[in-house]
Short mmCIF file of C-alpha atoms in Angstrom, two decimals:
data_model
loop_
_atom_site.label_atom_id
_atom_site.label_comp_id
_atom_site.label_asym_id
_atom_site.label_seq_id
_atom_site.Cartn_x
_atom_site.Cartn_y
_atom_site.Cartn_z
CA MET M 1 44.70 -146.91 -14.36
CA PRO M 2 42.35 -148.04 -11.26
CA MET M 3 41.44 -144.25 -10.92
CA LEU M 4 40.39 -144.25 -14.48
CA LYS M 5 38.30 -147.22 -14.31
CA ALA M 6 36.46 -146.10 -11.11
CA LEU M 7 35.57 -142.72 -13.00
CA SER M 8 34.64 -144.50 -16.48
CA PHE M 9 30.89 -144.28 -17.59
CA SER M 10 30.05 -147.92 -17.93
CA GLY M 11 28.91 -150.91 -15.94
CA LYS M 12 29.10 -150.96 -12.02
CA SER M 13 31.55 -147.80 -12.24
CA ALA M 14 28.28 -145.53 -13.06
CA LEU M 15 27.24 -145.89 -9.67
CA SER M 16 30.55 -144.79 -8.35
CA GLN M 17 30.47 -141.74 -10.61
CA GLU M 18 27.05 -140.98 -9.34
CA THR M 19 28.40 -141.37 -5.67
CA ILE M 20 31.28 -138.94 -6.30
CA ILE M 21 29.01 -136.39 -7.96
CA GLY M 22 26.45 -136.40 -5.13
CA ALA M 23 29.19 -136.18 -2.71
CA ALA M 24 30.76 -133.22 -4.45
CA TYR M 25 27.28 -131.51 -4.49
CA ALA M 26 26.88 -132.19 -0.55
CA LEU M 27 30.46 -131.04 0.17
CA GLY M 28 30.02 -127.84 -2.04
CA LEU M 29 26.76 -126.81 -0.44
CA LEU M 30 27.87 -127.55 2.95
CA GLY M 31 30.97 -125.33 2.40
CA LEU M 32 28.91 -122.56 1.04
CA TRP M 33 26.54 -122.67 3.97
CA MET M 34 29.35 -122.54 6.14
CA LEU M 35 30.57 -119.35 4.55
CA ALA M 36 27.29 -117.87 4.34
CA HIS M 37 25.89 -118.74 7.69
CA PRO M 38 28.94 -118.94 10.27
CA TYR M 39 28.82 -119.19 13.78
CA ARG M 40 28.80 -115.65 15.08
CA GLY M 41 28.79 -116.30 18.87
CA LEU M 42 26.67 -114.44 21.37
CA ILE M 43 25.42 -111.51 19.53
CA HIS M 44 22.04 -110.09 18.46
CA ASP M 45 18.97 -111.68 19.72
CA GLY M 46 21.39 -114.49 20.69
CA VAL M 47 22.03 -112.37 23.93
CA LEU M 48 18.55 -111.94 24.71
CA TYR M 49 17.77 -115.64 24.63
CA ALA M 50 20.99 -116.40 26.53
CA GLY M 51 19.63 -114.01 29.29
CA GLN M 52 16.38 -115.91 29.23
CA ALA M 53 18.05 -119.10 29.79
CA LEU M 54 20.28 -117.74 32.72
CA LEU M 55 16.86 -116.56 34.17
CA LYS M 56 15.94 -120.19 34.55
CA LEU M 57 19.03 -121.10 36.16
CA LYS M 58 19.50 -118.31 38.58
CA PRO M 59 16.08 -116.54 39.02
CA GLU M 60 17.28 -114.81 42.20
CA THR M 61 19.80 -112.88 40.14
CA PHE M 62 17.67 -111.89 37.12
CA SER M 63 14.13 -111.88 37.84
CA HIS M 64 14.28 -108.18 38.73
CA ASP M 65 15.79 -106.95 35.64
CA LEU M 66 13.31 -104.59 33.80
CA PHE M 67 13.48 -107.02 30.57
CA PHE M 68 12.04 -109.92 32.42
CA ARG M 69 9.95 -108.37 35.26
CA PHE M 70 6.80 -107.75 33.10
CA GLY M 71 7.18 -110.96 30.90
CA SER M 72 9.01 -111.48 27.43
CA GLN M 73 8.77 -113.51 24.36
CA ASP M 74 9.99 -116.41 26.70
CA ASP M 75 6.47 -116.86 27.66
CA TYR M 76 5.80 -118.29 24.19
CA THR M 77 8.73 -120.82 23.78
CA ILE M 78 10.14 -124.21 25.22
CA PHE M 79 13.41 -122.87 23.98
CA SER M 80 14.94 -121.46 27.07
CA PRO M 81 14.73 -124.47 29.26
CA ILE M 82 16.70 -126.71 26.79
CA TYR M 83 19.21 -123.94 26.60
CA ALA M 84 19.39 -123.57 30.34
CA TRP M 85 19.88 -127.26 30.80
CA LEU M 86 22.94 -127.29 28.18
CA ILE M 87 24.43 -124.12 30.09
CA SER M 88 24.32 -125.99 33.36
CA ARG M 89 25.99 -128.80 31.86
CA PHE M 90 28.61 -127.43 29.28
CA GLY M 91 28.81 -123.68 29.94
CA ILE M 92 27.22 -120.93 28.00
CA GLY M 93 29.83 -120.79 25.04
CA GLN M 94 29.63 -124.57 24.32
CA ALA M 95 25.88 -124.75 24.65
CA SER M 96 25.65 -121.91 22.23
CA PHE M 97 27.72 -123.50 19.70
CA PHE M 98 26.24 -126.85 19.91
CA LEU M 99 22.57 -125.45 19.55
CA VAL M 100 23.63 -123.33 16.51
CA MET M 101 25.33 -126.37 14.76
CA ALA M 102 22.20 -128.66 15.73
CA GLY M 103 19.82 -126.06 14.50
CA GLN M 104 21.82 -125.53 11.15
CA LEU M 105 22.15 -129.40 10.55
CA LEU M 106 18.33 -129.67 10.97
CA TRP M 107 17.72 -126.66 8.74
CA MET M 108 19.92 -127.91 5.99
CA THR M 109 18.41 -131.46 6.13
CA GLY M 110 14.91 -130.00 6.20
CA ALA M 111 15.82 -127.86 2.89
CA VAL M 112 17.20 -130.84 1.29
CA ARG M 113 14.01 -133.05 1.92
CA LEU M 114 11.84 -130.23 0.87
CA PHE M 115 13.48 -129.56 -2.58
CA SER M 116 14.12 -133.33 -3.11
CA LYS M 117 10.25 -133.46 -2.94
CA ILE M 118 9.73 -130.68 -5.05
CA SER M 119 12.04 -131.94 -7.78
CA HIS M 120 13.20 -135.41 -8.28
CA ASN M 121 15.85 -134.41 -10.64
CA ARG M 122 19.07 -134.41 -8.69
CA ASP M 123 20.79 -131.68 -10.58
CA GLU M 124 17.77 -129.45 -10.34
CA CYS M 125 17.23 -130.05 -6.83
CA ALA M 126 20.90 -129.11 -6.23
CA ALA M 127 20.40 -125.78 -8.23
CA SER M 128 17.49 -125.12 -5.83
CA LEU M 129 19.53 -125.58 -2.83
CA LEU M 130 22.39 -123.54 -4.49
CA GLY M 131 20.02 -120.73 -4.47
CA VAL M 132 19.02 -121.13 -0.72
CA VAL M 133 22.47 -121.53 0.38
CA ALA M 134 24.25 -118.76 -1.37
CA GLY M 135 21.29 -116.50 -1.92
CA VAL M 136 20.62 -113.32 0.21
CA SER M 137 18.86 -114.58 3.17
CA LEU M 138 17.64 -111.28 4.29
CA TYR M 139 13.67 -111.09 5.23
CA SER M 140 13.21 -108.03 7.04
CA GLY M 141 13.80 -104.32 7.14
CA MET M 142 17.04 -102.54 8.33
CA SER M 143 18.97 -105.78 7.39
CA LEU M 144 17.98 -107.23 10.77
CA LEU M 145 16.80 -110.82 10.25
CA PHE M 146 18.18 -113.59 8.14
CA TYR M 147 17.03 -117.20 7.92
CA GLY M 148 19.31 -119.91 8.82
CA GLU M 149 20.90 -117.66 11.68
CA GLY M 150 24.46 -118.27 12.82
CA PHE M 151 23.49 -117.34 16.42
CA VAL M 152 21.10 -119.02 19.09
CA THR M 153 17.57 -118.14 18.96
CA PRO M 154 14.49 -120.59 18.56
CA ARG M 155 13.79 -119.07 15.17
CA LEU M 156 16.45 -121.34 13.77
CA PHE M 157 14.90 -124.71 15.16
CA SER M 158 11.33 -123.26 14.11
CA GLU M 159 12.24 -122.65 10.62
CA ALA M 160 14.01 -125.82 10.33
CA LEU M 161 10.98 -127.88 11.53
CA ILE M 162 8.62 -126.04 9.09
CA LEU M 163 10.71 -127.03 6.20
CA HIS M 164 10.61 -130.63 7.44
CA GLY M 165 6.99 -130.41 7.84
CA LEU M 166 6.45 -128.86 4.26
CA ALA M 167 8.39 -131.84 2.98
CA CYS M 168 5.80 -134.00 4.72
CA VAL M 169 2.88 -132.00 3.19
CA VAL M 170 4.30 -132.34 -0.20
CA ASN M 171 4.56 -136.02 0.20
CA MET M 172 0.98 -135.93 1.80
CA GLN M 173 2.13 -137.20 5.21
CA LEU M 174 -0.29 -135.01 6.97
CA LEU M 175 -0.22 -136.42 10.55
CA ARG M 176 3.53 -136.30 10.54
CA ALA M 177 3.50 -132.89 9.17
CA ALA M 178 1.14 -131.86 11.90
CA ALA M 179 3.16 -133.38 14.54
CA VAL M 180 6.17 -131.23 13.33
CA ALA M 181 4.21 -128.01 13.20
CA VAL M 182 3.30 -128.47 16.77
CA VAL M 183 6.76 -128.80 17.78
CA ALA M 184 7.76 -125.75 15.47
CA ILE M 185 4.92 -123.74 17.15
CA LEU M 186 6.53 -124.58 20.64
CA PHE M 187 9.85 -123.15 19.71
CA HIS M 188 8.61 -120.01 17.89
CA PRO M 189 5.05 -119.52 17.03
CA LEU M 190 5.48 -116.24 14.98
CA MET M 191 7.87 -118.29 12.60
CA ALA M 192 5.84 -121.41 12.54
CA VAL M 193 2.49 -119.94 11.46
CA PRO M 194 3.60 -119.09 8.15
CA GLY M 195 4.45 -122.47 7.23
CA LEU M 196 0.93 -123.78 8.50
CA ALA M 197 -0.80 -121.18 6.53
CA ALA M 198 1.35 -122.38 3.31
CA SER M 199 0.60 -125.81 3.91
CA GLY M 200 -3.14 -124.94 4.22
CA LEU M 201 -3.08 -123.06 0.91
CA TYR M 202 -1.03 -125.85 -0.71
CA LEU M 203 -3.87 -128.43 0.14
CA ALA M 204 -6.48 -126.19 -0.95
CA PHE M 205 -4.85 -125.73 -4.22
CA GLN M 206 -4.83 -129.54 -4.55
CA ASP M 207 -8.24 -130.14 -3.35
CA ARG M 208 -11.06 -127.84 -2.97
CA ARG M 209 -12.14 -129.47 0.30
CA PHE M 210 -9.27 -128.30 2.04
CA TRP M 211 -10.02 -124.53 1.94
CA VAL M 212 -11.72 -125.38 5.09
CA LEU M 213 -8.21 -125.38 6.55
CA PRO M 214 -7.36 -121.72 6.02
CA VAL M 215 -10.89 -120.46 6.43
CA ALA M 216 -11.22 -122.09 9.88
CA GLY M 217 -7.82 -120.61 10.71
CA VAL M 218 -9.13 -117.07 10.16
CA LEU M 219 -12.34 -117.84 11.94
CA VAL M 220 -10.67 -119.41 14.95
CA PHE M 221 -8.35 -116.33 14.98
CA LEU M 222 -11.39 -113.75 14.87
CA GLY M 223 -13.26 -115.89 17.44
CA LEU M 224 -10.45 -115.94 20.02
CA SER M 225 -10.24 -112.15 19.52
CA LEU M 226 -14.32 -111.48 19.98
CA MET M 227 -14.08 -113.71 23.07
CA GLY M 228 -11.35 -111.66 24.67
CA ILE M 229 -8.88 -114.31 25.08
CA SER M 230 -5.39 -112.99 25.34
CA PRO M 231 -3.41 -111.91 23.45
CA PHE M 232 -6.00 -112.25 20.71
CA ASP M 233 -8.12 -109.59 22.50
CA ARG M 234 -5.72 -106.98 21.25
CA LEU M 235 -6.72 -107.28 17.63
CA PHE M 236 -9.27 -104.48 17.96
CA GLN M 237 -7.19 -102.21 20.31
CA ALA M 238 -5.55 -99.42 18.43
CA MET M 239 -2.46 -98.33 19.56
CA ASP M 240 -2.59 -94.36 20.70
CA ASP M 241 -0.46 -91.98 18.49
CA SER M 242 2.08 -91.18 21.23
CA TRP M 243 2.91 -94.89 21.99
CA TYR M 244 2.79 -95.69 18.14
CA ASP M 245 5.19 -92.81 17.36
CA ALA M 246 7.61 -94.22 20.13
CA VAL M 247 7.46 -97.77 18.96
CA ARG M 248 8.01 -96.66 15.34
CA GLN M 249 11.06 -94.51 16.42
CA ARG M 250 12.63 -97.38 18.54
CA SER M 251 11.82 -100.44 16.31
CA ALA M 252 11.47 -98.92 12.90
CA PHE M 253 12.31 -102.32 11.30
CA THR M 254 8.57 -103.62 12.30
CA PHE M 255 7.12 -100.99 9.90
CA LEU M 256 6.92 -101.74 6.25
CA SER M 257 6.66 -97.99 5.33
CA ALA M 258 10.17 -97.44 7.09
CA TRP M 259 11.78 -100.23 5.22
CA ARG M 260 14.65 -99.20 2.82
CA VAL M 261 14.76 -99.51 -1.04
CA PHE M 262 17.36 -102.26 -0.44
CA ASP M 263 15.09 -104.26 1.64
CA TRP M 264 12.10 -103.91 -0.66
CA GLY M 265 14.22 -104.77 -3.65
CA TRP M 266 15.32 -108.23 -1.96
CA LEU M 267 11.57 -108.97 -0.94
CA PHE M 268 10.57 -108.15 -4.79
CA ILE M 269 13.43 -110.54 -5.99
CA HIS M 270 12.27 -113.07 -3.70
CA MET M 271 8.61 -112.82 -4.62
CA ALA M 272 9.92 -112.81 -8.36
CA GLY M 273 12.05 -115.99 -7.92
CA ALA M 274 9.16 -117.90 -6.10
CA ALA M 275 6.55 -116.66 -8.74
CA CYS M 276 8.77 -117.72 -11.84
CA ALA M 277 9.28 -120.97 -10.40
CA ALA M 278 5.62 -121.45 -10.07
CA LEU M 279 5.20 -120.63 -13.91
CA VAL M 280 7.72 -123.31 -15.22
CA LEU M 281 6.58 -125.86 -12.68
CA PHE M 282 3.74 -128.52 -12.71
CA GLY M 283 1.85 -130.32 -10.14
CA PRO M 284 2.82 -130.33 -6.45
CA ALA M 285 5.92 -128.09 -6.99
CA ARG M 286 3.82 -125.50 -8.48
CA ARG M 287 1.38 -125.48 -5.68
CA ILE M 288 4.02 -125.18 -3.01
CA PHE M 289 5.39 -122.02 -4.48
CA LEU M 290 1.95 -120.50 -5.40
CA ALA M 291 1.03 -121.29 -1.84
CA VAL M 292 4.12 -119.45 -0.29
CA VAL M 293 3.61 -116.37 -2.81
CA ALA M 294 0.02 -116.11 -1.73
CA MET M 295 0.62 -116.56 1.91
CA SER M 296 3.48 -114.00 2.03
CA GLY M 297 1.44 -111.39 -0.03
CA ALA M 298 -1.61 -111.79 2.26
CA ALA M 299 0.58 -111.51 5.48
CA LEU M 300 2.46 -108.30 4.16
CA VAL M 301 -0.92 -106.60 3.22
CA VAL M 302 -2.23 -107.49 6.81
CA ALA M 303 0.76 -106.01 8.38
CA LEU M 304 0.46 -102.89 6.29
CA VAL M 305 -3.25 -102.29 6.52
CA GLY M 306 -4.02 -103.76 10.14
CA GLY M 307 -0.52 -102.57 11.59
CA GLU M 308 0.16 -99.29 10.00
CA TRP M 309 -3.31 -98.03 8.91
CA LEU M 310 -5.53 -99.39 11.71
CA LYS M 311 -2.66 -99.52 14.27
CA SER M 312 -4.02 -102.71 15.98
CA VAL M 313 -1.81 -103.59 18.83
CA LEU M 314 -1.96 -107.34 18.08
CA ILE M 315 -1.24 -107.04 14.42
CA LEU M 316 1.85 -105.02 15.23
CA GLN M 317 3.02 -107.40 17.95
CA LEU M 318 2.60 -110.36 15.50
CA GLN M 319 4.78 -109.02 13.12
CA PHE M 320 3.15 -110.48 10.04
CA TRP M 321 5.80 -109.56 7.73
CA ARG M 322 8.17 -112.30 9.31
CA ALA M 323 6.11 -114.46 6.94
CA SER M 324 8.56 -113.38 4.21
CA TRP M 325 11.14 -115.69 5.81
CA LEU M 326 9.71 -118.54 3.89
CA LEU M 327 9.31 -116.45 0.73
CA ALA M 328 13.05 -115.66 1.00
CA VAL M 329 13.88 -119.47 1.08
CA LEU M 330 11.40 -120.50 -1.66
CA GLY M 331 12.31 -117.39 -3.88
CA ASN M 332 15.94 -118.21 -3.75
CA ALA M 333 15.40 -121.53 -4.51
CA GLY M 334 13.15 -120.66 -7.46
CA LEU M 335 15.85 -118.58 -8.77
CA GLY M 336 18.31 -121.29 -8.71
CA LEU M 337 15.66 -123.50 -10.34
CA VAL M 338 14.84 -121.25 -13.10
CA LEU M 339 18.39 -120.25 -13.80
CA TYR M 340 19.21 -124.20 -14.01
CA ARG M 341 16.35 -124.61 -16.60
#
């Protein structure tokens, strides 16, 4: 009898039922996330970032390694000192596990914040999150990169911070969003810039005066290139044919024309999911999906034209196709939302 009373639909007990349903949603989504994004240990790029952290701890041992001798992506992130400090305190195994768990917790809370701002309907928000958690998180060629990775890289933290920042943008907390974006850039600029671009387009779609943001971003990018400021000075440098062929052979995933039908299929599905959500939604929710679709489409065009046709060194290095990580997140959420409706 007490249990039946607690589950009844009347009076104070309605709150109890709402709490139970909310807890069930949370536990179910958490369980699905754990199944889809388990901790995978020191694998993939996690090995490279572990090496960069060890370089901070023991430069006399690792500084002569060819990977580090001429610089690496470590020059553009604050992640390695943090990782090195944790390794020095807890060892590499525990440090790796802790960072993945912390990063994924930050990622999921960012997703919850963003989609609760997009839809205030609890069931619709849960359907969006279900799409994100259970959907295919692939966003690159050769099945190489996925959002919400289960191994240690700064990508995980940059993605998570961008999701929090987009939630702030939708809520028009622009100063807070800017602060979060700066931290995301410090972790991994290539993953953070798509979030900045999408935020600028979102604001521009809301108020024409905000078009100054994406236009200013493009002008600053071109200005730094023309001024010869590294690494932007490589924009107008064309990669010679022999080097281009070597890079294409060694790192085919960076070339859209080398992607498989499987990779393009998921890209199109994510694009369709985000576009369909934009068609059925209104107001801020529509604008955020439109912004991500427009940003991702533009980035892919730049990657194809600037990287593969013009062979720009900078465009190839910046890997503009990485912007599709955000499209994968919004596309999966859009599929869940549209199917719910």
